[in-house]
Tab-separated table of N, CA, C and O in Angstrom:
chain	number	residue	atom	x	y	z
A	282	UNK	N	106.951	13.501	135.389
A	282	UNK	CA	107.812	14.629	135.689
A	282	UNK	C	108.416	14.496	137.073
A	282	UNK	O	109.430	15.167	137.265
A	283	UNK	N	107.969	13.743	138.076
A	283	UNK	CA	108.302	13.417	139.295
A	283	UNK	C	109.427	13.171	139.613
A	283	UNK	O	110.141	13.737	140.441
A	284	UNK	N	109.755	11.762	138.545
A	284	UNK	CA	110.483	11.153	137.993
A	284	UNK	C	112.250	12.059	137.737
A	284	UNK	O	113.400	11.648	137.887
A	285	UNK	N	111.865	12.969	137.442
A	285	UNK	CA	112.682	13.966	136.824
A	285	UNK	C	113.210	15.059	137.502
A	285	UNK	O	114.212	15.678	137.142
A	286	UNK	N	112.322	15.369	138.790
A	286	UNK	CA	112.080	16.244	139.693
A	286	UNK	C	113.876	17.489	139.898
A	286	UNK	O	113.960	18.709	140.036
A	287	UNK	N	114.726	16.654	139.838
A	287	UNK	CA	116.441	16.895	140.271
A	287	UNK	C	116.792	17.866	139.088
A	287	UNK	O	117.675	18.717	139.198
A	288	UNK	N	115.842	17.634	137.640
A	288	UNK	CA	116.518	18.202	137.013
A	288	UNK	C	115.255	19.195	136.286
A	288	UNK	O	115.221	19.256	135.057
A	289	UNK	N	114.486	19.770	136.910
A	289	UNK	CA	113.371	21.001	136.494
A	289	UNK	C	113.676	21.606	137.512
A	289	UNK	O	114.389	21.321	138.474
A	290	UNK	N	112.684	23.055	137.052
A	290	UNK	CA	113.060	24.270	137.944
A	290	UNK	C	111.404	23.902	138.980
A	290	UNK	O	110.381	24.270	138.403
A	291	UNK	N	111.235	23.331	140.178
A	291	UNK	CA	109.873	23.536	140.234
A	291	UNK	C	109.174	24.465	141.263
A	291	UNK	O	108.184	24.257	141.965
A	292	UNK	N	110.046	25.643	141.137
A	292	UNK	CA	109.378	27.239	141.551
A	292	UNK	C	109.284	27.856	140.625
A	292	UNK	O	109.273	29.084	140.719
A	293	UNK	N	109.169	27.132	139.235
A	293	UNK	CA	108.437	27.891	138.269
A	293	UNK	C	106.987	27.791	138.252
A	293	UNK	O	106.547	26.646	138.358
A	294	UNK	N	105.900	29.021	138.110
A	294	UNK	CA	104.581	28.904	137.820
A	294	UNK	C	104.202	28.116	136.173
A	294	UNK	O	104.884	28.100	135.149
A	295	UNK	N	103.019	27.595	136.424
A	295	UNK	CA	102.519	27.167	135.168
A	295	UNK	C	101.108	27.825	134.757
A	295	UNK	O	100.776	28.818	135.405
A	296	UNK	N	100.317	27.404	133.826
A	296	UNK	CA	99.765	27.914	133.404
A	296	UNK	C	98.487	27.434	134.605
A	296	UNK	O	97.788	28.290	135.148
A	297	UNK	N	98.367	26.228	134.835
A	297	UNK	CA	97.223	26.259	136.038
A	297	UNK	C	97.537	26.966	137.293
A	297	UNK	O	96.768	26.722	138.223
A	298	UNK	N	98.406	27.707	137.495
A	298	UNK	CA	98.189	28.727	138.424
A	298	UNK	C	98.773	28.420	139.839
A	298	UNK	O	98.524	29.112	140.826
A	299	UNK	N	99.610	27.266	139.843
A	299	UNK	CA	100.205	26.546	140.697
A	299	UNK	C	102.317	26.333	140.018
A	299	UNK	O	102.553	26.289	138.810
A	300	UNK	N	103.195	26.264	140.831
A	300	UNK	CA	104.231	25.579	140.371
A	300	UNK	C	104.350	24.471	139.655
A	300	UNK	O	103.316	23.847	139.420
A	301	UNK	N	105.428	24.050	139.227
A	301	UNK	CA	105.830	22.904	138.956
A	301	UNK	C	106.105	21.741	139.879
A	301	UNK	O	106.158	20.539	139.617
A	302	UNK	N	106.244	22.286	140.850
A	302	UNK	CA	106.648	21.570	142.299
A	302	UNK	C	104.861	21.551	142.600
A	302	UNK	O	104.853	20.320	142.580
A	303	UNK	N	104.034	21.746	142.742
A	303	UNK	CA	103.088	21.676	143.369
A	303	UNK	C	102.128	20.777	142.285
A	303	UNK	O	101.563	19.791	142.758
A	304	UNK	N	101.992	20.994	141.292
A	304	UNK	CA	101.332	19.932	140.087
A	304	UNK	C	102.052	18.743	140.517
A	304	UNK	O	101.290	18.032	141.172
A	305	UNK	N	103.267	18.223	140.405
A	305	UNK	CA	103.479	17.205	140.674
A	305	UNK	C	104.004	16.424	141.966
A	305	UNK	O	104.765	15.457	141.970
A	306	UNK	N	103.527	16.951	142.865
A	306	UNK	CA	103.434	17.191	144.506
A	306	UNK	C	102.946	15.906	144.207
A	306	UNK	O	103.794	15.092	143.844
A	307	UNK	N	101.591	15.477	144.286
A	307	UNK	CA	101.015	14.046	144.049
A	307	UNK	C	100.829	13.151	142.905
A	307	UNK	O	99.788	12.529	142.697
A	308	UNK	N	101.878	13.110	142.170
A	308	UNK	CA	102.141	12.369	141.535
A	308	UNK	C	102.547	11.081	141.661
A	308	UNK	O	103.694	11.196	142.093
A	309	UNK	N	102.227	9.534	141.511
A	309	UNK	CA	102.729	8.438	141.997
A	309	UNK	C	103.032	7.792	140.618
A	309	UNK	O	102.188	8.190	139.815
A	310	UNK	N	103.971	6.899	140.014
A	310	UNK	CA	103.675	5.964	139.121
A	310	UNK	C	103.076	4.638	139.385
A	310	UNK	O	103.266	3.991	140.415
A	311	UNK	N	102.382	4.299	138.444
A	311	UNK	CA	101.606	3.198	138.803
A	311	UNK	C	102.205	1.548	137.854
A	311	UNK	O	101.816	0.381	137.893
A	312	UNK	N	102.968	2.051	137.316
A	312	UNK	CA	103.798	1.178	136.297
A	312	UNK	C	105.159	1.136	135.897
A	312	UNK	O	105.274	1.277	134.679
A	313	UNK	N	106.369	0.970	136.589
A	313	UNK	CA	107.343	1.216	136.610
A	313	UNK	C	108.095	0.281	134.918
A	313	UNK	O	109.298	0.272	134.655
A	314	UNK	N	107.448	-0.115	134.399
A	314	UNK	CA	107.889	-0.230	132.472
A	314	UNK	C	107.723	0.570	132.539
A	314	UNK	O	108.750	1.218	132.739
A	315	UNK	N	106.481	1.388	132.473
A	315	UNK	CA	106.176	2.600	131.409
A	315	UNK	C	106.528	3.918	131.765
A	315	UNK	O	106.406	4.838	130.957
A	316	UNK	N	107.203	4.181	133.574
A	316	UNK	CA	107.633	5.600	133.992
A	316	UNK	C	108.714	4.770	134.704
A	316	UNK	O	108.505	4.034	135.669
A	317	UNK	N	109.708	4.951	134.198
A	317	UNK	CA	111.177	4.131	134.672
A	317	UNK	C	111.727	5.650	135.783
A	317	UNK	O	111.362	6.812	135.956
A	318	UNK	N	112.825	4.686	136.324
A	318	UNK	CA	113.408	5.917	137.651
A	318	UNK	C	114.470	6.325	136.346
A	318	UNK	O	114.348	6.043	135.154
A	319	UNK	N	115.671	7.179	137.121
A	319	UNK	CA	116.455	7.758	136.406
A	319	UNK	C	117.705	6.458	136.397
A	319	UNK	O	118.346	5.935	135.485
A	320	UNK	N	117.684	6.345	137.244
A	320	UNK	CA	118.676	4.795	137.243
A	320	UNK	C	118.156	3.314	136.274
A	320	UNK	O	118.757	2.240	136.248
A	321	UNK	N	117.119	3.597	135.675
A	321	UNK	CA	116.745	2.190	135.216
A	321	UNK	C	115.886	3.068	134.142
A	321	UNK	O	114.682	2.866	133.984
A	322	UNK	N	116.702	4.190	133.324
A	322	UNK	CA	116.232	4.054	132.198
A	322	UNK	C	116.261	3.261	130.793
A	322	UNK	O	117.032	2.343	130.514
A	323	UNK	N	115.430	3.717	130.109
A	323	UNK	CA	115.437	2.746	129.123
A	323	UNK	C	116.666	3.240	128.144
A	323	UNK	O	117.154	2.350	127.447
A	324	UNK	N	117.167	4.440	128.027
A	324	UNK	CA	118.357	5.238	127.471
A	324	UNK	C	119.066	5.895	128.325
A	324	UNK	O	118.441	6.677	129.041
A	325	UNK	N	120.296	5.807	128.481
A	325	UNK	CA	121.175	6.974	129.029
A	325	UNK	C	121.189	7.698	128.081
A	325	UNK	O	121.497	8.784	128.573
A	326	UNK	N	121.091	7.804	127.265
A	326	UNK	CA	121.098	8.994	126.468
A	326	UNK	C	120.512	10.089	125.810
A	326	UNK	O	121.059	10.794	124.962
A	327	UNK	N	119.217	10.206	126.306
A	327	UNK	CA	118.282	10.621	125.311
A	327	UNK	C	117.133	10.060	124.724
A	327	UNK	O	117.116	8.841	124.554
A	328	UNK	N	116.290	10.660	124.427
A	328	UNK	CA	115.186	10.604	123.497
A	328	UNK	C	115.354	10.505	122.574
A	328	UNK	O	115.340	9.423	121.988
A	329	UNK	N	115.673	12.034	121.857
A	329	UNK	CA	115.555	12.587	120.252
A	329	UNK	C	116.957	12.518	120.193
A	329	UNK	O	117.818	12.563	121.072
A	330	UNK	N	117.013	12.376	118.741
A	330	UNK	CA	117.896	12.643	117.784
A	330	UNK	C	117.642	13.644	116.459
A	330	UNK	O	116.681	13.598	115.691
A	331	UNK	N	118.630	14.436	116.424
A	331	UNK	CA	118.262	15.525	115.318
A	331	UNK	C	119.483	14.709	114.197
A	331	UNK	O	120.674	14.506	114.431
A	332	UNK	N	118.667	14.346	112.910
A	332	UNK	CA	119.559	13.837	111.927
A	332	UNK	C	119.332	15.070	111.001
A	332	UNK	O	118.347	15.809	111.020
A	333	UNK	N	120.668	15.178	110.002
A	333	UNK	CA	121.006	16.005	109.148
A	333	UNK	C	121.580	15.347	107.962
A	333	UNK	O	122.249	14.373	108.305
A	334	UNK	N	121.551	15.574	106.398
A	334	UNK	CA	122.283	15.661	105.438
A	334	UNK	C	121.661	14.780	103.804
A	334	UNK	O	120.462	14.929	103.570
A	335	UNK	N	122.239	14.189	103.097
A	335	UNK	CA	121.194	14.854	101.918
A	335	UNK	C	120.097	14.231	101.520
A	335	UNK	O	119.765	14.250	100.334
A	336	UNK	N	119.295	13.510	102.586
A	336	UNK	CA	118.500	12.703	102.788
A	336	UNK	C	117.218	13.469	103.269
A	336	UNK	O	116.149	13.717	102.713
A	337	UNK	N	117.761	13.769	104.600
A	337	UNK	CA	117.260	14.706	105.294
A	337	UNK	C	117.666	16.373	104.923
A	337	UNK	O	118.148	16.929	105.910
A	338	UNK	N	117.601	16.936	104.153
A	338	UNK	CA	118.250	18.674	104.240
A	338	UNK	C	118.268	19.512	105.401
A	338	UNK	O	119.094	19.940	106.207
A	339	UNK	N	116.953	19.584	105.160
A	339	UNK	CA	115.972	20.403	106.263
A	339	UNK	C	115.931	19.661	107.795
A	339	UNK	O	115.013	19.919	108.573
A	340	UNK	N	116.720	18.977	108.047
A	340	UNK	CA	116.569	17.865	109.438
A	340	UNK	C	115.173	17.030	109.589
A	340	UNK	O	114.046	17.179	109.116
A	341	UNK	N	115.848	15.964	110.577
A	341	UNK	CA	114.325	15.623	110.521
A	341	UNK	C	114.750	14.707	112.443
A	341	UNK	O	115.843	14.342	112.874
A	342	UNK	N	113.631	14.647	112.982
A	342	UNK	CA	113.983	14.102	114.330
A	342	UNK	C	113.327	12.592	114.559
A	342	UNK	O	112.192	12.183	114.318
A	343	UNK	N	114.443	11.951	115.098
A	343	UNK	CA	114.168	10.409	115.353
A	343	UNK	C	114.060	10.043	116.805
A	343	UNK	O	114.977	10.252	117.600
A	344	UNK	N	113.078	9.569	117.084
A	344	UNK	CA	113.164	9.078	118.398
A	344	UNK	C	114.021	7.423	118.335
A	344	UNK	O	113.821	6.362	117.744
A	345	UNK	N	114.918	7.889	119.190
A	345	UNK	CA	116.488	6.945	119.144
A	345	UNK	C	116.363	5.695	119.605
A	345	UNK	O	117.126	4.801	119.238
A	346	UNK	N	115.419	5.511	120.427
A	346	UNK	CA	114.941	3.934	120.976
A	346	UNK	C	114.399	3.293	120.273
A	346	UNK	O	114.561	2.093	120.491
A	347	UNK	N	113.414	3.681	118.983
A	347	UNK	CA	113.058	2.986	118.514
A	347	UNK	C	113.734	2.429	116.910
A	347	UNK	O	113.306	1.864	115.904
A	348	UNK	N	115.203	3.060	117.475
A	348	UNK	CA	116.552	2.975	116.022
A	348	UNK	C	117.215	1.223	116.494
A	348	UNK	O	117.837	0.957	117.522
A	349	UNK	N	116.936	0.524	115.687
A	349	UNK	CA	117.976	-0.767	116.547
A	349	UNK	C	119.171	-0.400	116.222
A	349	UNK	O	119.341	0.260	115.197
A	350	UNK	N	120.393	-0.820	117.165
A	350	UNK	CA	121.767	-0.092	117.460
A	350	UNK	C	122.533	-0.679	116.018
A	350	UNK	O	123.686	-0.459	115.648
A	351	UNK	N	121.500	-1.476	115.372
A	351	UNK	CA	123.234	-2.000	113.964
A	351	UNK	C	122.623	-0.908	113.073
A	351	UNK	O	122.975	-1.099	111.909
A	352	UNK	N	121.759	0.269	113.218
A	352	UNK	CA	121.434	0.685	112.285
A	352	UNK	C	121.811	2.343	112.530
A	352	UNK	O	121.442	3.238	111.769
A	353	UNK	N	122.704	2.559	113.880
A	353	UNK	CA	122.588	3.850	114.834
A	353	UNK	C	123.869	4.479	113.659
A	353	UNK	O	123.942	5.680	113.399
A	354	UNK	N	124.477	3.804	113.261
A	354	UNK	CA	125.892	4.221	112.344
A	354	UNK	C	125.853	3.025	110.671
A	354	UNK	O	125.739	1.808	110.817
A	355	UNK	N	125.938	3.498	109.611
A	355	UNK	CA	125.888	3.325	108.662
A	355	UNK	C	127.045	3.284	107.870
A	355	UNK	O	127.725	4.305	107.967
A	356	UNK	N	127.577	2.228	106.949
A	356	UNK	CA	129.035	2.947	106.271
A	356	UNK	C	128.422	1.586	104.997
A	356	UNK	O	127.878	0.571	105.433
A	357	UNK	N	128.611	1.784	103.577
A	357	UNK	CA	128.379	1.811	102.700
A	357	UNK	C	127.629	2.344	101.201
A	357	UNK	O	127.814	3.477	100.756
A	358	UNK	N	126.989	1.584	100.708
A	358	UNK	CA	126.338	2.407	99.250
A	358	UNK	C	124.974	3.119	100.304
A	358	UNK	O	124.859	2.792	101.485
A	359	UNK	N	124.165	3.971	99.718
A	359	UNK	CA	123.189	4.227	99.968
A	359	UNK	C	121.856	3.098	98.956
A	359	UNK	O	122.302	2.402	98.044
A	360	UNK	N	120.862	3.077	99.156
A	360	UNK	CA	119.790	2.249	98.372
A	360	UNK	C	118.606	3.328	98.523
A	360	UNK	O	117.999	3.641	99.547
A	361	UNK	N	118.498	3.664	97.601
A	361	UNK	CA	117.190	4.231	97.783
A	361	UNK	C	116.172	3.811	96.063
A	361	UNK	O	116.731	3.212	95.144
A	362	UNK	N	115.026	4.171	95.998
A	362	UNK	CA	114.152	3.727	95.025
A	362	UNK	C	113.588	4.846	94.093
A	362	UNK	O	112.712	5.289	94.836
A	363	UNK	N	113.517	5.579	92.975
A	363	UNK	CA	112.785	6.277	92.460
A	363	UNK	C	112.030	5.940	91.888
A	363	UNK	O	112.300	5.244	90.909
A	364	UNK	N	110.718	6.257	92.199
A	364	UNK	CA	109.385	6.305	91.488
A	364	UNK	C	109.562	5.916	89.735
A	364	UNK	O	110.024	6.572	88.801
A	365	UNK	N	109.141	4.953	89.794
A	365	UNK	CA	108.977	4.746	87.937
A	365	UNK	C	107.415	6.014	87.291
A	365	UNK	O	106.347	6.276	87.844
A	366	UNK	N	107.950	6.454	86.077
A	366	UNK	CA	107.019	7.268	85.254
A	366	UNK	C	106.138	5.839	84.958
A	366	UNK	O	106.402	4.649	84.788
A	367	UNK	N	105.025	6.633	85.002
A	367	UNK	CA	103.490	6.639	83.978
A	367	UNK	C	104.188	5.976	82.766
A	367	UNK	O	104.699	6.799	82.006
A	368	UNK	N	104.350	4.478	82.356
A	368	UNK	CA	104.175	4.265	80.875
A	368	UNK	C	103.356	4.610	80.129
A	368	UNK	O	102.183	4.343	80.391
A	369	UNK	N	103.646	5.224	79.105
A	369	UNK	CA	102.380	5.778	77.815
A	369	UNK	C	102.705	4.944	76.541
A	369	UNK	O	103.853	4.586	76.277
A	370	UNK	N	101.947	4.743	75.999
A	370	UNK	CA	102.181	3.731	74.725
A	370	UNK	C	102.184	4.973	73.381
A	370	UNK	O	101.473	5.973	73.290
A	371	UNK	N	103.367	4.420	72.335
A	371	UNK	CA	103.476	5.448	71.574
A	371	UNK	C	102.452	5.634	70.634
A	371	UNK	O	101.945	4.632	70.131
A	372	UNK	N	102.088	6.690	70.331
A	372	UNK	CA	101.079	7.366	69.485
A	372	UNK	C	100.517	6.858	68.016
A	372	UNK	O	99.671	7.521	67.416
């Protein structure tokens, strides 16, 4: 969250009874892969993605980094598989 600091409110209280500014008062990263600055993220863009339509109805959310980019936009048939029935042998 340190990391992020420019863009939270941190004179908001939290639930431990301290700010946001004060929880992460001593915060250090210890691994700059795994807590990148804002300049050397791994996305300019985002995290999530909210996908919609008749696949998804009800939405469903993708974390976007782990989408490879020939797959971020789609244009042809769809493929999908339906379940084969239970063969029963006739009576």
């Amino acid at each position: 969250m340190k990391e992020v600091k420019s863009l939270l409110h941190t004179d908001l209280m939290t639930v431990t009874g301290k700010t946001i500014g004060e929880n992460i008062a001593g915060a250090r990263v210890i691994d700059r892969e795994v807590i990148r600055t804002k300049a050397n993220a791994y996305s300019q863009t985002g995290g999530l993605a909210i996908l919609y339509g008749n696949i998804a109805p009800e939405g469903a959310a993708v974390k976007a980094g782990a989408v490879p980019a020939g797959m971020l936009k789609f244009k042809g048939r769809p493929r999908y598989s339906i379940p084969k029935r239970k063969s029963r042998r006739p009576s």
